[in-house]
Each structure stands twice: as structure tokens, then as C-alpha cells.
CSV table of C-alpha atoms in Angstrom, one decimal:
chain,number,residue,atom,x,y,z
Z,1,MET,CA,89.8,42.2,133.2
Z,2,ALA,CA,86.5,42.8,132.4
Z,3,LEU,CA,84.1,44.6,135.0
Z,4,ALA,CA,81.5,41.5,134.8
Z,5,SER,CA,83.7,39.0,135.7
Z,6,TRP,CA,84.4,40.7,139.2
Z,7,PRO,CA,81.4,39.5,141.4
Z,8,GLU,CA,84.2,39.4,144.8
Z,9,MET,CA,85.5,42.6,145.6
Z,10,SER,CA,87.5,43.4,148.7
Z,11,GLU,CA,86.1,45.3,151.8
Z,12,SER,CA,87.8,48.7,150.6
Z,13,GLU,CA,88.2,48.6,146.5
Z,14,HIS,CA,88.9,52.0,144.5
Z,15,PHE,CA,89.1,51.5,140.9
Z,16,VAL,CA,88.6,53.3,137.7
Z,17,GLN,CA,87.5,52.3,134.5
Z,18,PHE,CA,88.0,54.2,131.2
Z,19,CYS,CA,84.9,54.3,128.6
Z,20,GLU,CA,84.9,54.9,125.2
Z,21,THR,CA,80.9,54.9,125.1
Z,22,ASP,CA,77.9,55.8,127.4
Z,23,ALA,CA,76.3,52.5,126.5
Z,24,PHE,CA,79.4,50.6,127.9
Z,25,LEU,CA,79.3,52.7,131.1
Z,26,VAL,CA,75.8,51.9,132.0
Z,27,SER,CA,76.3,48.2,131.3
Z,28,SER,CA,79.0,48.1,133.6
Z,29,VAL,CA,77.9,50.0,136.4
Z,30,SER,CA,74.5,48.3,136.0
Z,31,LYS,CA,76.7,44.9,136.7
Z,32,PHE,CA,78.2,46.5,139.5
Z,33,ILE,CA,75.5,47.8,141.5
Z,34,SER,CA,73.2,44.6,140.4
Z,35,THR,CA,75.8,42.4,142.2
Z,36,ALA,CA,75.7,44.3,145.4
Z,37,LEU,CA,71.8,44.3,145.4
Z,38,ILE,CA,71.5,40.3,144.7
Z,39,ALA,CA,73.9,39.6,147.6
Z,40,GLY,CA,71.8,42.1,149.7
Z,41,ASP,CA,74.6,44.5,149.8
Z,42,ALA,CA,73.7,48.3,149.5
Z,43,GLY,CA,74.3,50.1,146.5
Z,44,ILE,CA,75.0,54.0,145.9
Z,45,ILE,CA,74.9,55.9,142.5
Z,46,LEU,CA,75.8,59.4,142.5
Z,47,ALA,CA,75.3,59.9,138.9
Z,48,THR,CA,73.8,62.8,136.0
Z,49,GLN,CA,70.0,61.8,135.5
Z,50,PRO,CA,70.5,60.2,131.7
Z,51,HIS,CA,72.8,57.8,133.6
Z,52,ARG,CA,70.8,57.1,136.6
Z,53,GLU,CA,67.6,56.5,134.3
Z,54,SER,CA,69.6,54.3,132.2
Z,55,ILE,CA,71.2,52.4,134.7
Z,56,GLU,CA,67.8,51.6,136.5
Z,57,GLU,CA,66.1,50.8,133.3
Z,58,ARG,CA,69.0,47.9,133.2
Z,59,LEU,CA,68.3,47.1,136.6
Z,60,ARG,CA,64.7,46.7,136.1
Z,61,ALA,CA,65.4,44.3,133.1
Z,62,ASP,CA,67.6,42.2,135.5
Z,63,GLY,CA,64.7,42.0,138.0
Z,64,GLN,CA,65.7,44.6,140.7
Z,65,VAL,CA,63.0,45.6,143.0
Z,66,PHE,CA,63.7,49.0,143.7
Z,67,GLU,CA,60.9,49.7,146.0
Z,68,VAL,CA,61.9,47.0,148.7
Z,69,THR,CA,65.7,47.8,148.1
Z,70,ARG,CA,64.7,51.7,148.8
Z,71,LYS,CA,62.8,51.3,151.6
Z,72,GLN,CA,65.4,49.1,152.9
Z,73,GLY,CA,67.9,52.0,152.4
Z,74,LYS,CA,70.2,49.6,150.3
Z,75,TYR,CA,70.1,51.6,146.9
Z,76,ILE,CA,70.4,55.1,147.1
Z,77,ALA,CA,70.5,57.4,143.7
Z,78,LEU,CA,71.4,61.0,144.0
Z,79,ASP,CA,72.1,63.8,141.0
Z,80,ALA,CA,76.0,63.8,140.9
Z,81,ALA,CA,76.0,67.7,139.9
Z,82,THR,CA,73.8,68.3,143.0
Z,83,VAL,CA,76.3,66.4,145.4
Z,84,LEU,CA,79.0,68.1,144.1
Z,85,SER,CA,77.7,71.4,144.5
Z,86,GLN,CA,77.3,70.2,148.1
Z,87,ILE,CA,80.8,69.4,148.8
Z,88,MET,CA,82.6,73.0,147.3
Z,89,VAL,CA,83.1,76.3,148.2
Z,90,ASP,CA,84.0,79.0,145.9
Z,91,GLY,CA,85.0,76.3,143.1
Z,92,TYR,CA,87.2,74.5,145.4
Z,93,LEU,CA,86.4,71.1,146.9
Z,94,ASP,CA,86.1,71.5,150.8
Z,95,ALA,CA,87.4,68.3,152.9
Z,96,THR,CA,84.9,68.7,155.7
Z,97,ARG,CA,82.0,68.7,153.6
Z,98,PHE,CA,83.1,66.0,151.7
Z,99,ASN,CA,83.5,63.8,155.0
Z,100,GLU,CA,80.0,65.4,156.0
Z,101,VAL,CA,78.3,64.5,152.9
Z,102,ILE,CA,79.7,61.5,151.4
Z,103,GLY,CA,80.3,60.1,154.7
Z,104,GLY,CA,77.0,60.6,155.6
Z,105,ILE,CA,75.6,58.9,152.6
Z,106,ILE,CA,77.6,55.8,153.0
Z,107,ARG,CA,76.8,55.5,156.8
Z,108,GLN,CA,73.2,55.6,155.9
Z,109,ALA,CA,73.7,52.9,153.2
Z,110,ALA,CA,75.7,50.8,155.7
Z,111,LYS,CA,73.3,51.1,158.6
Z,112,SER,CA,72.1,47.7,158.4
Z,113,GLY,CA,75.5,46.5,158.5
Z,114,CYS,CA,75.8,45.2,154.6
Z,115,HIS,CA,79.0,46.2,152.5
Z,116,VAL,CA,78.5,49.1,150.4
Z,117,ARG,CA,79.2,49.7,146.6
Z,118,VAL,CA,79.3,53.0,145.4
Z,119,PHE,CA,79.6,54.4,141.9
Z,120,GLY,CA,80.7,58.1,141.6
Z,121,GLU,CA,80.9,60.5,138.2
Z,122,LEU,CA,81.9,63.5,140.3
Z,123,VAL,CA,85.4,63.6,139.3
Z,124,ALA,CA,84.1,63.1,135.5
Z,125,LEU,CA,82.0,66.4,135.8
Z,126,LEU,CA,85.2,68.1,137.2
Z,127,TRP,CA,87.6,66.9,134.6
Z,128,ALA,CA,84.8,67.9,131.7
Z,129,ASP,CA,84.8,71.0,133.3
Z,130,SER,CA,88.4,71.6,133.2
Z,131,LYS,CA,88.8,71.5,136.9
Z,132,ARG,CA,91.3,69.0,136.3
Z,133,ALA,CA,93.1,69.4,139.9
Z,134,GLU,CA,90.3,69.3,141.8
Z,135,ALA,CA,89.2,65.7,140.2
Z,136,ILE,CA,92.4,64.3,141.3
Z,137,ARG,CA,91.9,66.1,144.5
Z,138,LEU,CA,88.7,64.3,144.9
Z,139,GLU,CA,90.3,61.2,144.0
Z,140,GLU,CA,92.6,61.8,147.4
Z,141,LEU,CA,89.8,62.3,149.5
Z,142,TRP,CA,87.8,59.2,148.3
Z,143,ASN,CA,90.9,57.4,149.3
Z,144,GLU,CA,91.5,59.1,152.7
Z,145,LEU,CA,87.5,58.4,153.6
Z,146,ALA,CA,88.2,54.5,152.5
Z,147,ARG,CA,90.9,54.9,155.7
Z,148,THR,CA,87.8,55.1,158.2
Z,149,GLN,CA,84.9,53.8,156.1
Z,150,ALA,CA,84.4,50.5,154.3
Z,151,PHE,CA,83.3,50.9,150.8
Z,152,SER,CA,83.9,49.7,147.3
Z,153,LEU,CA,84.3,52.5,144.9
Z,154,PHE,CA,84.0,52.8,141.2
Z,155,CYS,CA,85.1,55.7,139.2
Z,156,ALA,CA,84.7,56.5,135.6
Z,157,TYR,CA,86.3,59.0,133.1
Z,158,PRO,CA,85.3,59.3,129.1
Z,159,MET,CA,88.7,58.4,127.4
Z,160,GLN,CA,87.8,61.3,125.1
Z,161,GLY,CA,88.4,63.7,127.9
Z,162,PHE,CA,92.2,63.0,127.4
Z,163,ASP,CA,92.7,63.4,123.7
Z,164,GLY,CA,95.8,65.5,122.7
Z,165,GLU,CA,98.8,66.9,124.4
Z,166,GLY,CA,99.5,67.6,128.1
Z,167,TYR,CA,97.5,64.9,130.0
Z,168,GLU,CA,100.3,62.3,130.3
Z,169,ALA,CA,101.3,63.4,134.1
Z,170,GLU,CA,97.5,63.5,135.0
Z,171,PHE,CA,96.1,60.2,133.7
Z,172,ALA,CA,99.3,58.6,135.1
Z,173,GLU,CA,98.5,60.5,138.7
Z,174,ILE,CA,94.6,59.4,138.4
Z,175,CYS,CA,95.9,55.7,137.4
Z,176,ARG,CA,98.2,56.1,140.7
Z,177,GLN,CA,95.0,56.9,143.0
Z,178,HIS,CA,93.0,53.8,142.0
Z,179,GLY,CA,93.9,50.2,143.1
Z,180,ARG,CA,92.7,48.7,140.1
Z,181,VAL,CA,92.5,50.5,136.2
Z,182,ILE,CA,90.2,49.2,133.7
Z,183,PRO,CA,91.1,49.7,130.0
Z,184,THR,CA,88.3,51.1,127.7
Z,185,GLU,CA,86.2,48.5,126.1
Z,186,SER,CA,87.4,47.9,123.2
Z,187,TYR,CA,90.5,45.9,125.0
Z,188,THR,CA,88.3,44.3,127.7
Z,189,ALA,CA,86.2,43.0,124.5
Z,190,LEU,CA,89.4,40.9,123.5
Z,191,THR,CA,89.0,37.3,124.6
Z,192,GLY,CA,92.0,35.9,124.0
Z,193,THR,CA,95.8,36.1,125.4
Z,194,ASP,CA,97.4,36.5,122.0
Z,195,GLU,CA,95.0,39.4,120.7
Z,196,ARG,CA,95.5,40.9,124.0
Z,197,LEU,CA,99.1,40.8,123.5
Z,198,LEU,CA,99.2,42.1,119.9
Z,199,ALA,CA,97.1,45.1,121.0
Z,200,ILE,CA,99.4,46.2,123.8
Z,201,ALA,CA,102.2,46.1,121.2
Z,202,LEU,CA,100.3,48.1,118.6
Z,203,LEU,CA,99.7,50.4,121.9
Z,204,GLN,CA,103.2,50.6,122.3
Z,205,GLN,CA,104.4,51.1,118.8
Z,206,LYS,CA,101.8,53.9,118.6
Z,207,GLY,CA,102.9,55.5,121.7
Z,208,ASN,CA,106.7,55.5,120.6
Z,209,SER,CA,105.5,57.0,117.2
Z,210,LEU,CA,103.2,59.9,118.7
Z,211,ALA,CA,106.1,60.7,121.3
Z,212,ALA,CA,108.4,61.1,118.4
Z,213,GLU,CA,106.3,63.3,116.4
Z,214,VAL,CA,105.2,65.4,119.4
Z,215,ALA,CA,109.0,65.9,120.4
Z,216,GLU,CA,109.5,66.6,116.6
Z,217,ARG,CA,106.8,69.3,116.8
Z,218,ARG,CA,107.8,70.9,119.7
Z,219,ARG,CA,111.6,71.2,118.5
Z,220,ILE,CA,110.3,72.9,115.3
Z,221,GLU,CA,107.8,75.2,117.1
Z,222,ALA,CA,111.0,76.3,119.7
Z,223,ALA,CA,112.6,77.0,116.6
Z,224,LEU,CA,110.1,78.8,115.1
Z,225,GLN,CA,109.6,80.7,118.3
Z,226,GLU,CA,113.6,81.4,118.4
Z,227,SER,CA,113.1,82.8,114.7
Z,228,GLU,CA,110.2,85.0,115.3
Z,229,ALA,CA,111.6,86.7,118.2
Z,230,HIS,CA,115.2,87.1,116.7
Z,231,PHE,CA,113.2,88.4,113.6
Z,232,ARG,CA,111.1,91.1,115.7
Z,233,PHE,CA,114.0,92.0,117.7
Z,234,MET,CA,116.0,92.7,114.3
Z,235,THR,CA,113.2,94.5,112.9
Z,236,GLU,CA,112.8,96.8,116.1
Z,237,GLU,CA,116.3,97.4,116.1
Z,238,PHE,CA,116.7,98.4,112.6
Z,239,ILE,CA,113.2,101.0,113.0
Z,240,SER,CA,115.1,102.3,116.0
Z,241,MET,CA,118.2,103.1,114.4
Z,242,ALA,CA,117.0,103.9,111.2
Z,243,SER,CA,114.5,106.4,112.9
Z,244,HIS,CA,117.5,108.0,114.9
Z,245,GLU,CA,119.2,108.0,111.9
Z,246,LEU,CA,116.6,109.9,110.1
Z,247,ASN,CA,115.9,112.4,112.8
Z,248,THR,CA,119.3,113.9,112.6
Z,249,PRO,CA,119.6,115.4,109.1
Z,250,LEU,CA,115.9,116.1,109.4
Z,251,THR,CA,116.4,118.3,112.5
Z,252,SER,CA,119.1,120.1,110.1
Z,253,LEU,CA,116.7,120.7,107.3
Z,254,ILE,CA,114.2,122.0,109.5
Z,255,GLY,CA,116.7,124.6,111.5
Z,256,TYR,CA,117.8,125.9,108.0
Z,257,THR,CA,114.0,126.4,106.8
Z,258,HIS,CA,113.3,128.7,109.8
Z,259,LEU,CA,116.3,130.2,108.8
Z,260,LEU,CA,115.4,130.9,104.9
Z,261,GLN,CA,111.6,131.4,106.1
Z,262,TYR,CA,113.2,134.4,108.4
Z,263,ARG,CA,115.4,136.1,105.6
Z,264,LEU,CA,112.8,135.4,102.9
Z,265,LYS,CA,110.5,137.4,104.9
Z,266,LYS,CA,113.0,140.2,105.5
Z,267,LEU,CA,113.3,140.1,101.6
Z,268,GLY,CA,109.4,140.3,101.0
Z,269,ASP,CA,109.9,137.1,98.5
Z,270,GLU,CA,106.4,135.7,98.6
Z,271,GLU,CA,106.7,133.4,95.8
Z,272,SER,CA,109.5,131.4,97.8
Z,273,LEU,CA,107.8,131.7,101.1
Z,274,ARG,CA,104.9,129.5,99.6
Z,275,PHE,CA,107.5,127.1,98.0
Z,276,LEU,CA,109.0,127.2,101.4
Z,277,ALA,CA,105.7,126.7,103.3
Z,278,THR,CA,105.1,123.3,101.2
Z,279,ILE,CA,108.5,122.1,102.3
Z,280,ASN,CA,107.5,122.5,106.1
Z,281,LYS,CA,104.5,120.6,105.4
Z,282,GLN,CA,106.1,117.9,104.1
Z,283,LEU,CA,108.6,117.8,107.0
Z,284,ASP,CA,106.2,117.8,109.4
Z,285,ARG,CA,104.7,114.9,107.9
Z,286,LEU,CA,108.3,113.1,107.7
Z,287,THR,CA,108.8,114.2,111.3
Z,288,ARG,CA,105.1,112.6,112.3
Z,289,LEU,CA,106.0,109.2,110.6
Z,290,ILE,CA,110.0,109.2,111.9
Z,291,ASN,CA,108.0,109.7,115.6
Z,292,ASP,CA,105.3,107.2,115.1
Z,293,MET,CA,107.8,104.3,113.9
Z,294,LEU,CA,109.8,105.2,116.9
Z,295,ASP,CA,106.6,104.6,118.8
Z,296,ILE,CA,105.5,101.3,117.3
Z,297,SER,CA,108.9,100.0,118.1
Z,298,ARG,CA,108.7,101.2,121.8
Z,299,ALA,CA,105.1,100.0,121.7
Z,300,GLN,CA,106.4,96.5,120.6
Z,301,GLN,CA,108.8,96.7,123.5
Z,302,GLY,CA,106.2,97.9,126.3
Z,303,LYS,CA,108.7,100.8,126.3
Z,304,LEU,CA,106.6,103.7,125.3
Z,305,SER,CA,107.2,106.2,127.7
Z,306,TYR,CA,104.2,107.9,129.9
Z,307,GLN,CA,104.2,111.2,132.1
Z,308,GLU,CA,101.2,110.6,133.8
Z,309,GLU,CA,99.3,113.3,135.8
Z,310,PHE,CA,95.9,115.0,136.4
Z,311,PHE,CA,94.9,117.0,133.5
Z,312,ASP,CA,91.6,119.1,132.2
Z,313,LEU,CA,90.6,117.4,129.4
Z,314,ASP,CA,88.6,120.2,127.6
Z,315,ALA,CA,91.6,122.5,127.8
Z,316,LEU,CA,93.7,119.9,126.2
Z,317,VAL,CA,90.7,119.2,123.4
Z,318,ARG,CA,90.7,123.2,122.9
Z,319,GLU,CA,94.5,123.9,122.6
Z,320,THR,CA,95.1,120.9,120.3
Z,321,LEU,CA,92.3,122.1,118.0
Z,322,GLU,CA,93.7,125.5,117.9
Z,323,ASN,CA,96.8,124.3,116.8
Z,324,LEU,CA,95.4,122.2,114.3
Z,325,GLN,CA,93.5,125.0,113.0
Z,326,ALA,CA,96.3,127.1,112.5
Z,327,ARG,CA,97.9,124.6,109.7
Z,328,THR,CA,94.7,123.7,108.5
Z,329,PHE,CA,93.0,125.7,105.4
Z,330,THR,CA,90.8,123.4,104.2
Z,331,HIS,CA,88.6,122.6,106.9
Z,332,GLN,CA,87.1,124.2,110.0
Z,333,LEU,CA,87.6,122.4,113.1
Z,334,LEU,CA,84.4,122.5,115.3
Z,335,LEU,CA,84.3,122.0,118.9
Z,336,GLU,CA,80.8,120.6,120.3
Z,337,GLY,CA,79.9,120.0,123.8
Z,338,SER,CA,81.9,120.2,126.9
Z,339,THR,CA,82.9,118.2,130.2
Z,340,THR,CA,83.8,118.9,133.6
Z,341,ALA,CA,86.6,115.9,133.3
Z,342,HIS,CA,89.8,115.8,134.9
Z,343,VAL,CA,91.6,112.9,133.9
Z,344,TYR,CA,94.7,110.9,134.8
Z,345,GLY,CA,97.3,110.2,132.3
Z,346,ASP,CA,99.5,111.5,130.0
Z,347,ARG,CA,98.6,114.8,128.5
Z,348,GLU,CA,101.2,114.6,125.5
Z,349,ARG,CA,100.2,111.2,124.3
Z,350,ILE,CA,96.5,112.0,124.7
Z,351,GLY,CA,97.2,114.9,122.5
Z,352,GLN,CA,98.5,112.8,120.1
Z,353,VAL,CA,95.7,110.4,119.7
Z,354,LEU,CA,93.5,113.3,119.1
Z,355,ILE,CA,95.9,114.9,117.0
Z,356,ASN,CA,95.7,111.5,114.8
Z,357,LEU,CA,92.4,111.3,114.6
Z,358,VAL,CA,91.1,114.6,113.3
Z,359,SER,CA,94.5,114.8,110.9
Z,360,ASN,CA,92.7,111.2,109.3
Z,361,ALA,CA,89.3,113.1,109.5
Z,362,ILE,CA,90.8,115.6,107.5
Z,363,LYS,CA,92.5,113.5,105.2
Z,364,PHE,CA,89.7,110.9,104.2
Z,365,SER,CA,87.3,113.9,103.7
Z,366,PRO,CA,88.6,115.8,100.8
Z,367,ALA,CA,85.5,117.3,99.2
Z,368,ALA,CA,84.4,118.3,102.7
Z,369,ASP,CA,84.9,121.5,104.7
Z,370,LYS,CA,84.8,120.7,108.0
Z,371,VAL,CA,85.3,118.1,111.2
Z,372,ILE,CA,83.2,118.0,114.4
Z,373,VAL,CA,85.1,117.3,117.6
Z,374,ARG,CA,82.5,116.2,120.5
Z,375,LEU,CA,83.0,115.8,124.2
Z,376,SER,CA,80.5,114.1,126.4
Z,377,GLU,CA,80.4,112.3,129.5
Z,378,GLU,CA,78.9,108.8,129.8
Z,379,GLY,CA,78.8,107.7,133.5
Z,380,ASP,CA,82.4,107.4,135.1
Z,381,ASN,CA,84.1,108.2,131.5
Z,382,ALA,CA,84.8,111.2,129.2
Z,383,VAL,CA,84.4,110.9,125.5
Z,384,VAL,CA,85.9,112.4,122.8
Z,385,SER,CA,84.6,111.9,119.4
Z,386,ALA,CA,86.0,113.3,116.0
Z,387,GLN,CA,83.4,113.3,112.7
Z,388,ASP,CA,84.0,113.5,109.4
Z,389,PHE,CA,82.1,113.7,105.9
Z,390,GLY,CA,84.1,112.0,104.2
Z,391,ILE,CA,84.8,108.6,102.2
Z,392,GLY,CA,84.0,106.2,105.2
Z,393,ILE,CA,85.2,103.0,106.2
Z,394,ALA,CA,83.3,99.3,105.2
Z,395,GLU,CA,81.6,97.8,108.3
Z,396,HIS,CA,84.1,94.2,107.7
Z,397,HIS,CA,87.5,96.8,108.2
Z,398,HIS,CA,86.0,97.9,111.8
Z,399,SER,CA,87.3,95.0,113.8
Z,400,HIS,CA,90.7,95.5,112.0
Z,401,ILE,CA,91.4,99.1,111.7
Z,402,PHE,CA,93.4,99.6,115.0
Z,403,GLU,CA,95.8,96.5,114.2
Z,404,ARG,CA,99.4,97.2,113.1
Z,405,PHE,CA,100.4,98.6,109.6
Z,406,TYR,CA,96.2,97.5,108.6
Z,407,GLN,CA,94.8,99.8,106.1
Z,408,ALA,CA,91.5,99.3,104.6
Z,409,THR,CA,92.3,98.3,100.8
Z,410,GLU,CA,89.2,99.4,99.4
Z,411,PRO,CA,90.2,101.0,95.7
Z,412,ALA,CA,89.0,104.3,96.7
Z,413,THR,CA,91.4,104.6,100.0
Z,414,ARG,CA,94.6,103.5,97.4
Z,415,THR,CA,94.9,107.1,96.9
Z,416,TYR,CA,95.5,108.3,100.3
Z,417,PRO,CA,99.3,107.7,101.8
Z,418,GLY,CA,100.0,105.9,105.1
Z,419,LEU,CA,101.7,103.0,106.5
Z,420,GLY,CA,98.8,102.0,108.9
Z,421,ILE,CA,100.6,102.7,112.3
Z,422,GLY,CA,98.8,105.9,113.5
Z,423,LEU,CA,95.5,104.0,115.0
Z,424,TYR,CA,97.6,101.2,116.2
Z,425,ILE,CA,99.6,103.6,118.1
Z,426,SER,CA,96.5,105.6,119.2
Z,427,GLY,CA,95.1,102.4,120.3
Z,428,GLU,CA,98.2,101.2,122.8
Z,429,ILE,CA,97.8,104.7,124.1
Z,430,ILE,CA,94.3,104.6,125.2
Z,431,LYS,CA,94.8,101.0,126.3
Z,432,ARG,CA,97.5,102.0,128.3
Z,433,HIS,CA,95.0,104.4,130.1
Z,434,ARG,CA,92.6,101.9,130.6
Z,435,GLY,CA,90.3,103.6,128.0
Z,436,ARG,CA,88.5,102.4,125.1
Z,437,ILE,CA,88.8,103.5,121.4
Z,438,TRP,CA,86.1,102.7,118.7
Z,439,VAL,CA,84.9,103.5,115.2
Z,440,GLU,CA,81.6,104.3,113.7
Z,441,SER,CA,81.2,104.5,110.0
Z,442,GLN,CA,79.7,103.2,106.7
Z,443,LYS,CA,81.1,103.4,103.3
Z,444,ASP,CA,80.6,106.5,101.8
Z,445,GLU,CA,79.0,108.4,104.7
Z,446,GLY,CA,82.0,109.6,106.8
Z,447,SER,CA,83.2,108.3,110.0
Z,448,THR,CA,83.2,108.6,113.7
Z,449,PHE,CA,86.4,107.8,115.6
Z,450,SER,CA,85.7,108.3,119.6
Z,451,PHE,CA,87.8,107.0,122.6
Z,452,SER,CA,86.7,107.3,126.4
Z,453,LEU,CA,88.5,107.6,129.5
Z,454,PRO,CA,88.2,107.1,133.0
Z,455,VAL,CA,87.4,110.2,135.1
Z,456,ASN,CA,89.6,111.0,138.2
Z,457,LEU,CA,91.3,107.4,138.1
Z,458,GLN,CA,94.6,107.2,140.1
């Protein structure tokens, strides 16, 4: 039934109108309030400024004299957002404030003994702000107030606010809170019974089709999620098994190379020792790769282990650089700056991050002869940076460089081996320590990788 055909209303009427356009809403509210004013009753509008102005313009066109009705206290227009702020505390509706503010407005309008009609846009504002539970709670508060005060309430919601999935239960609850539910103008504009029956039948068919489509899509999504979860599990299991299987022969190889190295030194076979040093270097690289693969599997499962304690960050950096320098003959590793930082975390894992950054700096600056590591403090954080003077990284790679298996695919970097997991693991370790890791770089101008850690965090 169209709103325009309702000149008579009960003492306590609470209905909702779903709208497709602002123009229809303004027209409906204008007729609702106009009927009250013509009958000598009171009208209250709690709406946004554009809607208030449009409604009043329509009322003036209908011949309403606002100066008289306002002086009589029979026409009250207030800003919906302002009223809403007066009845909410910390983002939630307060029943006491609602009764004081809204109840007071209605009592003021009803002083002359006339019936009161209210248009409230508060629920629509809450819904648009994604405060859906509060919108339904406000409907309940209106109903509770109606038990002690007589008034007719017109609520309205834009129908587009219910587009998409997930609104069915809330939509049904909104309808349940109202004595009457008025569909949108595309339905109320239909005048004949046959037209309306046809529209209902078409809507039912469309609803059934959509429900079937949603059910099928959810079934497919559930199957895909199950497949993805199974694939991830199998992948992680394979990585874990393969890494453990590779570690066994690798440990034996390392043991035999150490034994050979000891014997060759006694024999003074320098040429064979050089060959053996190359083998050892490759075995070290393979060991790091296997450990990285194990770490990435553990990180994905949330099982990356940490042994946390307070430790001297500067001492860790110095010790790590000394160990790396002993194995590095192409670059000089320089340390600049210092801190007084004692950080709380896993000393070995933070050392792993630094080894990764410095090793990358060496690998990606083959034409340079030094890497600079800097220590500094910024506020409550200690910062460690590793600067190289190598090929650099184009800016469009920066936001992805710490992703799993990501590698910059510039032609110049394709000759550098690696799986793109070291920086991912480093990022996970720093994240676990509530720190931050980032890169500053330009192509052909070197790179600076940095990470920060909170100081004295327990």
C-alpha cells in the first residue's frame, strides 16, 4: 500500500519504508508530515540537512506555514547526525540518553495534546556506517519508548544498503521490528492486483535462482578452500620431509670434508685444499638453503621456534660481522655507529636476519669491495642497516620484495641464484619480534636493507 493513501494512523504506528531514490523518500516523508500538520497534529523530522531542506521545500509548496507551526511547537526539524551523537556513548547506543533526548523531543511536541508523527533517519545513518547491530538496537529502543509515549514513527532505509550476501537475517529482523513494511517505489507504483501478483512471482523466482546460485558458489568455494588447504599441507609435508632427508647425507659429506681437510693439511697438498674449500663453500650454501626451506615450512605452520631473552644487539652485530668477514674475501664489512640497546628476542634468529641481509649485499654488489652495516637508535627502537653499492632494486619491486618466493625479475638479476625465501623468512622473524623491515634502493644505485627492533620490550 502506498504511503500517500494512509491519512489515518493508529496512536502508536512504527513502519518502515525501503527506498530506491532520495526523491521518493522526500515525497513520502513530505506527505507523512503534511498530513499531521493539516490535521493540527505535530510533526518531527530527524534527518540529514539535504533531506530536511528538500522536505521543507515540498511542504512549503503544499502551503504549510512554518512560522506558525514552529511557534506552536508542532513542527520540529533536527539534524540526524547531531541527535545520534547525543544518544551514543563510545560508539554504542545508550538507552538512558535515548529516552532523555528522543523522549524529551516527543514530549515537547505533544504538549498541546496533539498526536505526534516522527520521521527518523537515525537508523539509516547507522546502517550506512556499518553499525548494523546498533541500527537494529535503535529500532528496539523506539519500540520500547512507544510503550510509554504515543507517536507514529516512519523509518526508512535505502534498499541499496542491502546489496550483496549476508543481510538476510538482519533484513528479516528489521522487518520484524516494524508494524508495517512498505516495499520500494518500483512495487508501490504498480496499481493493479495482477501487476503486483506478477511482480511478486518474478521476485520469488529471482530469489530462488539467486539462492541456488549462492549455494552452488559456496559449495565451490568450500571445495576450493579444502583443496588449497590440502595442497598447502602436502607441500609443507614434502618440504619438511625432503629437507630432513637431505640433511642426513649432507651431514656426512660435511664430516668427510673436514676429515679430508685435516689430512690434506698434514700432507701439505695446497691445490687439493683449494678444491676442498670450494666444496665446503657449496656445502655451506646447501645447508643454508635446506635450513631456509625448513624455516619457511615452519613459518607457514606457525611453528618457527624462538628462544627469547635479553641480549646486547651491538655485540651480536659485531660477532656476526666477524664470522662473515672470516669467510668473505671479496668485500670488506664495515661497522658504523653504535647503540646501548638491549633487545628482547631470539638472539640466533636476529643473527640469521643480519647474515641474510649482509650475504645478499655481498652477492648483489659483485663490482664493489665493501658493505657498510650501521647501528643507530630512533626513539624506542634500535635500527640495523646493511648498505651495498651494487645493482640496486627498481622501486616497483619494493612492496613485494619480502613476499615468499618473490624475486626481482630484471634481466640483470636473473644471473644471481636464489629462491626468494631468505627475505621472506627475515620478514617473518622481525614481525615476530614486533619490529619492522624495509628496503631503500634505486636501480643501479645500490640498496640499503634495514630492520628495527623495540628496545627493552618484555
